[in-house]
PDB file of C-alpha atoms in Angstrom:
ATOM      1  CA  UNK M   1     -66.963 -15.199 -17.608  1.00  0.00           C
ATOM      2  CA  UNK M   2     -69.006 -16.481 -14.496  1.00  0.00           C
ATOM      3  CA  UNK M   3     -69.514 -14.645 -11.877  1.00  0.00           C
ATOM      4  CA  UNK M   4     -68.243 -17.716  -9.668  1.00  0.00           C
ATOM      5  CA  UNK M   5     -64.979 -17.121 -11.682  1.00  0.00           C
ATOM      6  CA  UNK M   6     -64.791 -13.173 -10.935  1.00  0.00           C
ATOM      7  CA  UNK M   7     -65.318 -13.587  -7.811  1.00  0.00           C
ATOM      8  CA  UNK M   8     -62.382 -16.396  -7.548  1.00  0.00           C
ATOM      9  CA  UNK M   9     -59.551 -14.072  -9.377  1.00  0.00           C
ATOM     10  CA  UNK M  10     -60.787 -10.714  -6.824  1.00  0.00           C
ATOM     11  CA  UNK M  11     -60.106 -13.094  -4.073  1.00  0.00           C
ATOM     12  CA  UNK M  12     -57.063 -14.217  -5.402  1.00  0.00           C
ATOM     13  CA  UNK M  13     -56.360 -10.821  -6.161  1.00  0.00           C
ATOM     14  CA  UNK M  14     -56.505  -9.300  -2.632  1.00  0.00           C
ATOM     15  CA  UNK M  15     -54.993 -11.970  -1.233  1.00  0.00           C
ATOM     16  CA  UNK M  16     -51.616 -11.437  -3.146  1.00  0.00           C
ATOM     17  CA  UNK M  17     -51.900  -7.527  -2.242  1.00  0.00           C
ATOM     18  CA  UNK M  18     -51.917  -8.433   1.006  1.00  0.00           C
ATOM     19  CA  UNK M  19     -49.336 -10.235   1.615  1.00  0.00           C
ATOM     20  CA  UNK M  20     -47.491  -8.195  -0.339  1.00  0.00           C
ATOM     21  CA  UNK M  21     -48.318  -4.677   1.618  1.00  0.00           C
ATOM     22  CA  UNK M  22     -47.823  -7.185   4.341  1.00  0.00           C
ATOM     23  CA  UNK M  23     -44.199  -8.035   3.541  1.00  0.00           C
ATOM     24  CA  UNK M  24     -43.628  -3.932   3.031  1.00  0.00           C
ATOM     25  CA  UNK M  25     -44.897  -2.614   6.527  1.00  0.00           C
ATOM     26  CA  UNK M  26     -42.505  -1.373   9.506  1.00  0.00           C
ATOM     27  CA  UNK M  27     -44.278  -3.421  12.162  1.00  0.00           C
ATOM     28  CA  UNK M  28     -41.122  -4.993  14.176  1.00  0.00           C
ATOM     29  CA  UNK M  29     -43.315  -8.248  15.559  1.00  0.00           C
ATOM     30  CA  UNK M  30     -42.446 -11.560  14.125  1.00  0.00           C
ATOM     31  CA  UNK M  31     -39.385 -13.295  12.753  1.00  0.00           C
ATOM     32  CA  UNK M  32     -37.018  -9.973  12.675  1.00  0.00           C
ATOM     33  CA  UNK M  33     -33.771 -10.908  14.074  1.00  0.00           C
ATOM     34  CA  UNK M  34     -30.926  -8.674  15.598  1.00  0.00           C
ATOM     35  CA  UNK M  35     -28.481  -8.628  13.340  1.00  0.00           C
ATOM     36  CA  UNK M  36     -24.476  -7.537  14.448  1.00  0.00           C
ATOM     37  CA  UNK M  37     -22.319  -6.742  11.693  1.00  0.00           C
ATOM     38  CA  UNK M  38     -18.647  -5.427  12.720  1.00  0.00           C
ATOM     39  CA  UNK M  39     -15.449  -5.315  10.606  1.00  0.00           C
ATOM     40  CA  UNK M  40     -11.919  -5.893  11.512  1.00  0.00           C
ATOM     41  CA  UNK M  41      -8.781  -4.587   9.661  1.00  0.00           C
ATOM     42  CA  UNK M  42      -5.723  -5.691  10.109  1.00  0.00           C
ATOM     43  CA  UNK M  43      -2.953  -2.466   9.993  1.00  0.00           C
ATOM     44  CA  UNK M  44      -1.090  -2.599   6.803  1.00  0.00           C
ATOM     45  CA  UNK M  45       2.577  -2.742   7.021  1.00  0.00           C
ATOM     46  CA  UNK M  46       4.158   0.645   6.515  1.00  0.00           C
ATOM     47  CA  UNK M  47       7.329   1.613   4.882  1.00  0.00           C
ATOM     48  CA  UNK M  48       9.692   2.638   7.331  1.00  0.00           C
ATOM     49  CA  UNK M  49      13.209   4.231   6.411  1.00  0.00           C
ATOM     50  CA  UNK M  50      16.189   4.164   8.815  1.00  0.00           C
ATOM     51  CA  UNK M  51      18.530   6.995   8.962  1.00  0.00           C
ATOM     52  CA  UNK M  52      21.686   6.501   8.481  1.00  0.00           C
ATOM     53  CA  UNK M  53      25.061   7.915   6.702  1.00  0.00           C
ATOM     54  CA  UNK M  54      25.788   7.866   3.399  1.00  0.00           C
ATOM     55  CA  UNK M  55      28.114   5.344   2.000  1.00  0.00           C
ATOM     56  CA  UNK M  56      30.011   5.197  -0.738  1.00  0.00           C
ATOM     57  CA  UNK M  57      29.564   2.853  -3.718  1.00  0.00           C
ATOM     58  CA  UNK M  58      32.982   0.905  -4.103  1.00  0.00           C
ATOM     59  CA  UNK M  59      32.444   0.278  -7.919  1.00  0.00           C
ATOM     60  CA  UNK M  60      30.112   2.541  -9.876  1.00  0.00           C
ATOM     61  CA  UNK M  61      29.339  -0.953 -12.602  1.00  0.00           C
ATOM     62  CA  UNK M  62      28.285  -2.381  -9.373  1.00  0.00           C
ATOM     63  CA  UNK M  63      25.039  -2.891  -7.489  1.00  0.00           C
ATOM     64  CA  UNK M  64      25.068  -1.261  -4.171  1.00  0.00           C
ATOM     65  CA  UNK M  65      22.692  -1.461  -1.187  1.00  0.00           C
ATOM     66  CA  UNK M  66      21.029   1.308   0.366  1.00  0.00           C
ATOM     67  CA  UNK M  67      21.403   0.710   3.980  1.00  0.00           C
ATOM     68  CA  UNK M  68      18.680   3.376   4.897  1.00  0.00           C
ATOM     69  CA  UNK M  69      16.126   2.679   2.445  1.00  0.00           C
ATOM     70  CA  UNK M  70      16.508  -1.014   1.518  1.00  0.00           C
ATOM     71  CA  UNK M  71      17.100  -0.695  -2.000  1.00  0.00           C
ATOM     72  CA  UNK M  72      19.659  -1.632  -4.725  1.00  0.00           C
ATOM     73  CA  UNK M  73      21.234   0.843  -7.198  1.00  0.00           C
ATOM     74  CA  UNK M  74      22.795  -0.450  -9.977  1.00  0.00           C
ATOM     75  CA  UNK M  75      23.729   2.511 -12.493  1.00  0.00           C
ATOM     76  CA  UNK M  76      22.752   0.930 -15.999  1.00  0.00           C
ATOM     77  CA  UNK M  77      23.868   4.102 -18.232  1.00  0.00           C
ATOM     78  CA  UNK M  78      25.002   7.616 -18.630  1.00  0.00           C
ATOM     79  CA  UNK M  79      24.293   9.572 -21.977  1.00  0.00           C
ATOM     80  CA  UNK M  80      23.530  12.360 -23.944  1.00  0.00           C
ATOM     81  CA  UNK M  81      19.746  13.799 -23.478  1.00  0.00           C
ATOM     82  CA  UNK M  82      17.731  13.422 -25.893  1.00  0.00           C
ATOM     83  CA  UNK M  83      14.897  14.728 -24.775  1.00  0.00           C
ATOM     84  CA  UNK M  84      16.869  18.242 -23.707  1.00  0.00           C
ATOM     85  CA  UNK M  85      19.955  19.389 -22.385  1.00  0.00           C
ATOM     86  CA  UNK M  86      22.434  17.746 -20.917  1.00  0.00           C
ATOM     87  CA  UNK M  87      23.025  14.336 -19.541  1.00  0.00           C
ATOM     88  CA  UNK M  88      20.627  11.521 -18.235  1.00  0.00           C
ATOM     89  CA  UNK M  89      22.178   9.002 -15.739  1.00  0.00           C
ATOM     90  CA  UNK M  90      20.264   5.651 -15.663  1.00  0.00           C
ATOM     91  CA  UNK M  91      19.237   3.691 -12.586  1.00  0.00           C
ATOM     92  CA  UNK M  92      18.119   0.533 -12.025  1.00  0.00           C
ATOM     93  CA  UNK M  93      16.471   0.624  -8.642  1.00  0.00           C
ATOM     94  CA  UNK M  94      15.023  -2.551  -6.698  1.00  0.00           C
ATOM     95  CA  UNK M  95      13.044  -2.595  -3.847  1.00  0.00           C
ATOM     96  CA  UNK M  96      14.319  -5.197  -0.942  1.00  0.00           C
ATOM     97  CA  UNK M  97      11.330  -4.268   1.045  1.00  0.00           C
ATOM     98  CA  UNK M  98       8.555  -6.012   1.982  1.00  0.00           C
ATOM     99  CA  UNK M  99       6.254  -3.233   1.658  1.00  0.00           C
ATOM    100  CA  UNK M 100       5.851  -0.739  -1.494  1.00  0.00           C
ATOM    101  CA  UNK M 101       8.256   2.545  -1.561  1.00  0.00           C
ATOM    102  CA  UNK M 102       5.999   5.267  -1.545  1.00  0.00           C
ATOM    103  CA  UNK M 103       6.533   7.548  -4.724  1.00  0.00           C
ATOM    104  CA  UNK M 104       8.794  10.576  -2.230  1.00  0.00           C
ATOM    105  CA  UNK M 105      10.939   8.407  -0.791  1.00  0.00           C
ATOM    106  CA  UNK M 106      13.613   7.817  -3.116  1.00  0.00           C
ATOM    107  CA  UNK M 107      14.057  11.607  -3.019  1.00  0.00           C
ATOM    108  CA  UNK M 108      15.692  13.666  -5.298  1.00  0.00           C
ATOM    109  CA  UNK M 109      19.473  12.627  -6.596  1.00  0.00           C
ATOM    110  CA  UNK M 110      21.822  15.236  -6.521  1.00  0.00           C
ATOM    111  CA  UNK M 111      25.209  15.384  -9.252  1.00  0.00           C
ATOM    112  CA  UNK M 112      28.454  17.702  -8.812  1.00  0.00           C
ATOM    113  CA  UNK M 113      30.855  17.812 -11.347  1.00  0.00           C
ATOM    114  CA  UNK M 114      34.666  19.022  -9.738  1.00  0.00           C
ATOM    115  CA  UNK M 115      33.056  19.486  -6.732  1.00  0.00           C
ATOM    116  CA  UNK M 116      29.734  22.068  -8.342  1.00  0.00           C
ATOM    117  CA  UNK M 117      26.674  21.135  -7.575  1.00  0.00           C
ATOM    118  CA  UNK M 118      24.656  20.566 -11.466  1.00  0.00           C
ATOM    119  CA  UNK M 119      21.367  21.748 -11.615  1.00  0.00           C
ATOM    120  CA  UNK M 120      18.166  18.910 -12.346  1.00  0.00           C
ATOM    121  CA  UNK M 121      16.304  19.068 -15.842  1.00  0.00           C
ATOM    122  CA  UNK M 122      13.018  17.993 -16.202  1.00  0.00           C
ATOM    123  CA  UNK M 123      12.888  16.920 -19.459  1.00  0.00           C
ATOM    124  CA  UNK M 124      14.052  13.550 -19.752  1.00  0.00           C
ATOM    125  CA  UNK M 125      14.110  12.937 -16.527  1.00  0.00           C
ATOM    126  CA  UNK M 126      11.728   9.624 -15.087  1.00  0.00           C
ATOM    127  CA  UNK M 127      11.495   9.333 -11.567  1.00  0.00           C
ATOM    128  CA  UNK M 128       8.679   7.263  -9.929  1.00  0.00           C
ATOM    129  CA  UNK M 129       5.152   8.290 -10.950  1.00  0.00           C
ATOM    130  CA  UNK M 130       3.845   4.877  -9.133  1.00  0.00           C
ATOM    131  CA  UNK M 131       4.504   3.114  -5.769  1.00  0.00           C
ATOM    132  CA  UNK M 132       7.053   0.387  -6.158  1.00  0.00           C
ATOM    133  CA  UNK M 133       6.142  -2.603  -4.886  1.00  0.00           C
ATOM    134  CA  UNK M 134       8.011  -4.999  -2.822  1.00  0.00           C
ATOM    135  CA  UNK M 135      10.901  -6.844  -4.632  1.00  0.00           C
ATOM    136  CA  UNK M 136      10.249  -5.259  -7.463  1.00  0.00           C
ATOM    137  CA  UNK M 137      12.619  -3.336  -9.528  1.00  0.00           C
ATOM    138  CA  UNK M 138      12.430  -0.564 -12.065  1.00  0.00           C
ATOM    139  CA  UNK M 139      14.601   1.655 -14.595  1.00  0.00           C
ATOM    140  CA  UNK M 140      14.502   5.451 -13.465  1.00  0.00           C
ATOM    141  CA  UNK M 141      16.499   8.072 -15.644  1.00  0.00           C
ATOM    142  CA  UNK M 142      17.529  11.220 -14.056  1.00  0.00           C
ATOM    143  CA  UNK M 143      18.702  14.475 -16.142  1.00  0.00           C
ATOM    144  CA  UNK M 144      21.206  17.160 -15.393  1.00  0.00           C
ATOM    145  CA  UNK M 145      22.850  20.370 -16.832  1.00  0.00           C
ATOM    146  CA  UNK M 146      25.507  19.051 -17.619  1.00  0.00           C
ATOM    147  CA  UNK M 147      27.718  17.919 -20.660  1.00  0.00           C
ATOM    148  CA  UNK M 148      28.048  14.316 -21.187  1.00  0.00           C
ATOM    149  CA  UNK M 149      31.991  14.416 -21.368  1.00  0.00           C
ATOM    150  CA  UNK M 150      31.789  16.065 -17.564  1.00  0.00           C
ATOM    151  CA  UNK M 151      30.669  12.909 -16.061  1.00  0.00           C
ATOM    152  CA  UNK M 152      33.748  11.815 -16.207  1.00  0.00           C
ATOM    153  CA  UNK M 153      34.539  13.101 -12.575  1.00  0.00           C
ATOM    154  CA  UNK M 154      31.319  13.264 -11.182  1.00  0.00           C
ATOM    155  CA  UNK M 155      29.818  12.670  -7.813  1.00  0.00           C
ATOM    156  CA  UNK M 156      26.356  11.085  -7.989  1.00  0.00           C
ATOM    157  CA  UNK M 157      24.329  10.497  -5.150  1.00  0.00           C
ATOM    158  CA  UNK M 158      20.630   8.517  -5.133  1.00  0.00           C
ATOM    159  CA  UNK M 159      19.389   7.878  -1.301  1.00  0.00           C
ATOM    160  CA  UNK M 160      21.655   6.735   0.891  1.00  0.00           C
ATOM    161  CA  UNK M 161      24.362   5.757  -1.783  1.00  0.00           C
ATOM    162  CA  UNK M 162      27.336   7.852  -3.397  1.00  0.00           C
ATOM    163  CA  UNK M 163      29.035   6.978  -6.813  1.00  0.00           C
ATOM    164  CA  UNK M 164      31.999   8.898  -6.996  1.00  0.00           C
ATOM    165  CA  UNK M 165      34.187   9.045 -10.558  1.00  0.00           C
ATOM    166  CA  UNK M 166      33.508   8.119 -14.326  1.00  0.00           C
ATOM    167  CA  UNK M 167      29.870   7.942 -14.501  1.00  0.00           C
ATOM    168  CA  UNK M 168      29.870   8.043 -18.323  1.00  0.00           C
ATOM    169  CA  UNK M 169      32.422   4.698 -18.280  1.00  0.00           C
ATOM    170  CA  UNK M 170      28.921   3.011 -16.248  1.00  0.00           C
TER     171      UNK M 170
END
């Protein structure tokens, strides 16, 4: 190699260090430009549930509205648990909202049979383990103490809604 050409690639050589310690160093001279950066967000809607009194379902085969919530019950089955004890009463709940029911809203439904209240059982019992979102619609199944040939004269009530008589005959 000539020393001509040495010389040429160290020049080369400290010229590219330089500009690159150049492009690394804190001095604020130059082309630095104030930047602004700012974010808006726009509130989500909220679910929002009006009280209001229970009413009472006219036809337990029947959809029915919850006035309070927004949603529609329709009672799909009742039958033997198979997963436990007792009976499982299943719901087909929709959503009218235009915002997602949080998982608690719903609550928890409540059955007497000749007027006693009948204890919840957790096993076979599917409530909401997700948000349901709006206009949606989803099959819940709640389970009770209670014999399957008791539901005959039953009082069921889900939210804002009460289905009174043969839940079994659903």
């Amino acid at each position: 190699m000539s020393v001509r050409r040495t010389r040429l690639i160290a020049c080369a050589l400290v010229a590219s260090c330089a500009v690159t310690i150049g492009a690394c160093s804190n001095n604020d001279s130059g082309n630095s430009a104030d930047v602004s950066v700012s974010t808006t967000t726009e509130s989500a809607a909220q679910f929002h549930a009006d009280a209001v009194d229970p009413v009472t379902a006219a036809s337990i085969s029947d959809p029915q509205d919850d006035p309070g919530l927004h949603l529609t019950y329709e009672i799909q089955d009742a039958n033997y648990n198979s997963e436990g004890s007792g009976s499982v009463i299943y719901v087909l709940v929709r959503n009218n909202n235009d915002v997602a029911l949080p998982i608690d809203a719903l609550g928890t439904p409540t059955l007497k049979v000749n007027g006693q209240d009948v204890a919840p059982v957790e096993s076979g019992s599917l409530g909401l383990d997700l948000p349901l979102g709006p206009h949606s619609a989803t099959n819940l199944a709640f389970a009770f103490n209670t014999s399957y040939n008791n539901l005959y004269q039953a009082t069921f009530q889900i939210g804002n809604v009460i289905y009174n008589g043969n839940i079994a005959n659903a």
